[in-house]
mmCIF file of C-alpha atoms in Angstrom:
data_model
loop_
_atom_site.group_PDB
_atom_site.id
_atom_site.type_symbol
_atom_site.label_atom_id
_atom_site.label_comp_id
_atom_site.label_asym_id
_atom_site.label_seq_id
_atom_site.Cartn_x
_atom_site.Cartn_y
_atom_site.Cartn_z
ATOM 1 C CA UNK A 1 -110.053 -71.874 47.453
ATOM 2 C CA UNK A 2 -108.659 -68.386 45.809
ATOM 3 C CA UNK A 3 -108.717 -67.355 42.845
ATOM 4 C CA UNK A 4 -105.366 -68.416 41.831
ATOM 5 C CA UNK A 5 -105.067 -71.663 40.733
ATOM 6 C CA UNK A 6 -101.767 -73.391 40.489
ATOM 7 C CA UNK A 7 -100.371 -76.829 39.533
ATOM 8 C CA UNK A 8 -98.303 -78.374 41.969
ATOM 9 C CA UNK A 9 -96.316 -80.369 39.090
ATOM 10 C CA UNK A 10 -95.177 -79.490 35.589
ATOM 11 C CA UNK A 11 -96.146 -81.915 32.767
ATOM 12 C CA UNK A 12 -93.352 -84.389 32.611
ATOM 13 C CA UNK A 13 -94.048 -83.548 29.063
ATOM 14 C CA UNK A 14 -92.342 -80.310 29.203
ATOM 15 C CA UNK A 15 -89.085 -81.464 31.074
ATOM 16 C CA UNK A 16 -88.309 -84.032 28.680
ATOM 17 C CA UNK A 17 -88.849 -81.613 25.629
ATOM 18 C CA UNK A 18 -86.764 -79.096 27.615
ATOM 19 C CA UNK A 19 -83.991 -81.316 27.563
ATOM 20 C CA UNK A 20 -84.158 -82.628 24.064
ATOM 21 C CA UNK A 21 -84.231 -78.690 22.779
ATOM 22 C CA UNK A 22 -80.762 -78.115 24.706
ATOM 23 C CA UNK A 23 -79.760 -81.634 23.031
ATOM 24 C CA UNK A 24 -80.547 -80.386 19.996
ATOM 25 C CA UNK A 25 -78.999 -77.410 19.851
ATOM 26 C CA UNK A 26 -75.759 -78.767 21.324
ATOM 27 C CA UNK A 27 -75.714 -81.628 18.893
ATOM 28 C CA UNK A 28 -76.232 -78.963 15.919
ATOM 29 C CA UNK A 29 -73.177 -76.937 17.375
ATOM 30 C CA UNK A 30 -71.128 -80.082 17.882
ATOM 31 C CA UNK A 31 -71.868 -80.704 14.363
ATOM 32 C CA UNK A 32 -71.324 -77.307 12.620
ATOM 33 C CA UNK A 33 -67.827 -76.913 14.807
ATOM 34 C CA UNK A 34 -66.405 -80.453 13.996
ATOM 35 C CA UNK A 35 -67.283 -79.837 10.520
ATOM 36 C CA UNK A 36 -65.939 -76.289 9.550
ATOM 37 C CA UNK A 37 -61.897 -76.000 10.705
ATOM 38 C CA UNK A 38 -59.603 -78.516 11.474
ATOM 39 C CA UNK A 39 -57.667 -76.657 13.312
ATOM 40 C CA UNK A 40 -54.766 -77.453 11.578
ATOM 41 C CA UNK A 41 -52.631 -74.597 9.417
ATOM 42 C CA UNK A 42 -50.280 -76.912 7.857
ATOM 43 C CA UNK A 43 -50.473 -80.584 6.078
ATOM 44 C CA UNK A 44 -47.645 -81.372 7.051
ATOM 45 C CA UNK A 45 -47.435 -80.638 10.839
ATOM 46 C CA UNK A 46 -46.036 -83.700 12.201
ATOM 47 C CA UNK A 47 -43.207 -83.453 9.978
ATOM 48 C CA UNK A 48 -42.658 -79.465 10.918
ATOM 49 C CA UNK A 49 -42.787 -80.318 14.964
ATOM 50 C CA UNK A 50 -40.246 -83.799 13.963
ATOM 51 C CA UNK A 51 -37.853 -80.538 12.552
ATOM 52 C CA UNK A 52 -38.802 -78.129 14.489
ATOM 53 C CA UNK A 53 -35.234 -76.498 15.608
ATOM 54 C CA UNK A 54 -34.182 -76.780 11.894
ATOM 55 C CA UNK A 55 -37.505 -74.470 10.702
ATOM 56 C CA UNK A 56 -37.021 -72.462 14.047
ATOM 57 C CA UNK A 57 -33.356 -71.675 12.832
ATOM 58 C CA UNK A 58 -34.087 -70.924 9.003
ATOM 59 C CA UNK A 59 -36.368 -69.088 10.366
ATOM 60 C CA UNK A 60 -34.123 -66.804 12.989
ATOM 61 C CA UNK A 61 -31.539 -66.447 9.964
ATOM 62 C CA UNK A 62 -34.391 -65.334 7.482
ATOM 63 C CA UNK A 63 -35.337 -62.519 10.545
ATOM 64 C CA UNK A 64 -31.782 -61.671 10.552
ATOM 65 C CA UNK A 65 -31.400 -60.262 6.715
ATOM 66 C CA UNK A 66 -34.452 -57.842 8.094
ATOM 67 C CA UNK A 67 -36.100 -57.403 4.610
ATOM 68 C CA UNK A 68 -39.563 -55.795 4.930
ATOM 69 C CA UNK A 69 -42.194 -56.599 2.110
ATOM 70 C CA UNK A 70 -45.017 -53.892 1.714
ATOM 71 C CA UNK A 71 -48.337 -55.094 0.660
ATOM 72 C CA UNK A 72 -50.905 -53.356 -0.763
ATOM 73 C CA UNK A 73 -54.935 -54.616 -2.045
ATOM 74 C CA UNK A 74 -56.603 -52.557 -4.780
ATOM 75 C CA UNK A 75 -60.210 -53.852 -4.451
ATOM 76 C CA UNK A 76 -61.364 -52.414 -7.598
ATOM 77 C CA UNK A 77 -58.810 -53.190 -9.689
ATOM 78 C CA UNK A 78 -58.392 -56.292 -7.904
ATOM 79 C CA UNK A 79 -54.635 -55.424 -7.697
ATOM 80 C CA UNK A 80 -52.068 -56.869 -5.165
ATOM 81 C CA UNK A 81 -49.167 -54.510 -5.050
ATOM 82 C CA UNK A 82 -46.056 -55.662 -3.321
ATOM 83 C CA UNK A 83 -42.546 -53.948 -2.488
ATOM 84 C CA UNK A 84 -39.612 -55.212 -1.169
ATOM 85 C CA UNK A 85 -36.738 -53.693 0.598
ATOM 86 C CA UNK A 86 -33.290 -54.779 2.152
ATOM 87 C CA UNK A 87 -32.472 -53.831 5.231
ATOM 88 C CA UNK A 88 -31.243 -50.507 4.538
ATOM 89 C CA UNK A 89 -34.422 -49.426 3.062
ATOM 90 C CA UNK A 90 -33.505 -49.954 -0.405
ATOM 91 C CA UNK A 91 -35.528 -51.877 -3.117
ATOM 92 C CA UNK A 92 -34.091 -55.296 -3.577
ATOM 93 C CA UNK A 93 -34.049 -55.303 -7.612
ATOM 94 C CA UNK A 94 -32.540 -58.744 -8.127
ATOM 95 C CA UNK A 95 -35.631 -60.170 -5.754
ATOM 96 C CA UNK A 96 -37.560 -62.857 -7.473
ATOM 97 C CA UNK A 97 -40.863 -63.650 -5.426
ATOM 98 C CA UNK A 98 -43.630 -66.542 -5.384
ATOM 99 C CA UNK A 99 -46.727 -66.128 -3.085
ATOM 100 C CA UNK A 100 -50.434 -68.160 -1.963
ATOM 101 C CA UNK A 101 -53.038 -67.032 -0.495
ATOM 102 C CA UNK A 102 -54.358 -69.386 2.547
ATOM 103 C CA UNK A 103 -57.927 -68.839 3.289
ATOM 104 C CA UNK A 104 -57.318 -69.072 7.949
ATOM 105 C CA UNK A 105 -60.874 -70.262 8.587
ATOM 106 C CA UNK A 106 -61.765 -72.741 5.944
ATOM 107 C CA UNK A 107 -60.351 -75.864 4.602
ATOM 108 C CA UNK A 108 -59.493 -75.085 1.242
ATOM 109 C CA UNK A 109 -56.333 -75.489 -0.565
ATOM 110 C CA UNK A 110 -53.666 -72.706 -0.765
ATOM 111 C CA UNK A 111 -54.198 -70.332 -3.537
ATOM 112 C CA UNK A 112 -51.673 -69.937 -6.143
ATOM 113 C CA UNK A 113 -50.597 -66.085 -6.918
ATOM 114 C CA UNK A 114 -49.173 -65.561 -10.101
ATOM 115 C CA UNK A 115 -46.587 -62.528 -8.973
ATOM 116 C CA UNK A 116 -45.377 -60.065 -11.790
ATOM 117 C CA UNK A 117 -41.835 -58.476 -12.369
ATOM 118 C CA UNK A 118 -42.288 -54.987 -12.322
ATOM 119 C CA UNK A 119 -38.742 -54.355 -11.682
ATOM 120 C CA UNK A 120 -36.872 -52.261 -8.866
ATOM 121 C CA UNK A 121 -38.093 -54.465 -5.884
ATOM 122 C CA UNK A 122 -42.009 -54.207 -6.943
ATOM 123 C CA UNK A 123 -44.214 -56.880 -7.760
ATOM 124 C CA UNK A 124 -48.164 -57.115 -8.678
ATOM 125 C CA UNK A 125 -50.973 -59.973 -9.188
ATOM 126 C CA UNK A 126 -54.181 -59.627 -10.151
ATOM 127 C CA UNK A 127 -56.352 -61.642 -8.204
ATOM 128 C CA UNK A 128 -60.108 -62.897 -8.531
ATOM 129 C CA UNK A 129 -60.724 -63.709 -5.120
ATOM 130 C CA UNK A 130 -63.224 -66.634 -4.034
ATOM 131 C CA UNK A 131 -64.669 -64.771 -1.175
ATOM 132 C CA UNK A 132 -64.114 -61.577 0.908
ATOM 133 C CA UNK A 133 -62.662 -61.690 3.908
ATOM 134 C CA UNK A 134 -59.301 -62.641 6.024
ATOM 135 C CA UNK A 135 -56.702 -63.936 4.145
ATOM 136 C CA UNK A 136 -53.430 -65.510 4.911
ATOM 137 C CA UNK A 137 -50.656 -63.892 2.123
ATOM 138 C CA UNK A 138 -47.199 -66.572 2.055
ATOM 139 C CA UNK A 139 -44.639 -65.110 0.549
ATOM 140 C CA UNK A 140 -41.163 -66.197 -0.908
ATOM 141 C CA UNK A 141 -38.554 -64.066 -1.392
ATOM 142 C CA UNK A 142 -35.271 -65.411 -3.364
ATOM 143 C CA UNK A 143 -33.036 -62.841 -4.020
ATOM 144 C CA UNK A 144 -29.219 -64.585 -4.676
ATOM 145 C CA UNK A 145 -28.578 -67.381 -2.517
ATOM 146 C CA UNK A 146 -30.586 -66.036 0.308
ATOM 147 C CA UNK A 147 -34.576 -66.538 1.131
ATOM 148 C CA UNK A 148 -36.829 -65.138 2.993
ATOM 149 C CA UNK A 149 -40.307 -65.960 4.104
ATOM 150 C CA UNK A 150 -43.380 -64.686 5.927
ATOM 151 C CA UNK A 151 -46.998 -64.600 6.268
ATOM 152 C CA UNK A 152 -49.160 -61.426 6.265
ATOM 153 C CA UNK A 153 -52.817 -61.058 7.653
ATOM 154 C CA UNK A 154 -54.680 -59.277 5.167
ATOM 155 C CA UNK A 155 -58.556 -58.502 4.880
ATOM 156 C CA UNK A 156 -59.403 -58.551 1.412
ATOM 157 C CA UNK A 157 -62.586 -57.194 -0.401
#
């Protein structure tokens, strides 16, 4: 016989605990997945696909007034500065605006911002943010009889 000795067949042992570390782990991933996003943006998103043309169309005449709101985060101030301007570049002074911030990858409620006047088309909160990180900024623009809306994608500090 050499001097190499080798077993024929693994402890059953060892296959069976194999198997229950890959269970484990998948079970633990099944877990923290199921548990952390719903996947769902909206509360309400069987009643937004029921009107879905409607919100498509507000939406497609909201595009069409081509307003552009600027947004700006002052980390150590903890500053949100925001401007808004018509379509021919101009500030929109008789703009009123209400805003939330929407946290993408957790299930928390929306965030209330408490927007400031500051006149000429320029607005400013102060914000004490929960945690750093991506943030979802809705925003509501009213300025006469006509509205505007959008979402920005902002990483905040």
């Amino acid at each position: 016989m050499s001097a190499l000795s080798f077993r024929s067949n693994p402890s059953p042992s060892l296959f069976v605990a194999g198997f229950g570390v890959v269970i484990a782990v998948n079970a633990v991933m099944i877990w923290l997945t199921v548990g952390s996003f719903s996947g769902l943006y909206s509360d309400h998103a069987r009643e937004r696909g029921l009107h879905y043309n409607r919100i498509v169309a507000e939406q497609l005449n909201r595009d069409a007034l081509h307003w552009q709101v600027e947004a700006k985060w002052q980390p150590e101030t903890r500053q949100l500065l925001l401007a808004v301007t018509g379509a021919d570049g101009k500030p929109l002074g008789d703009a009123h605006m209400t805003a939330e911030l929407v946290r993408p990858a957790e299930k928390r409620p929306p965030m209330p911002v408490a927007v400031g006047d500051l006149g000429n088309g320029r607005f400013a909160a102060y914000i004490d943010l929960p945690a750093r990180g991506n943030w979802d900024l809705d925003i509501v623009v009213e300025a006469g009889d006509r509205h505007f809306a959008l979402t920005k994608r902002m990483f905040l500090r």
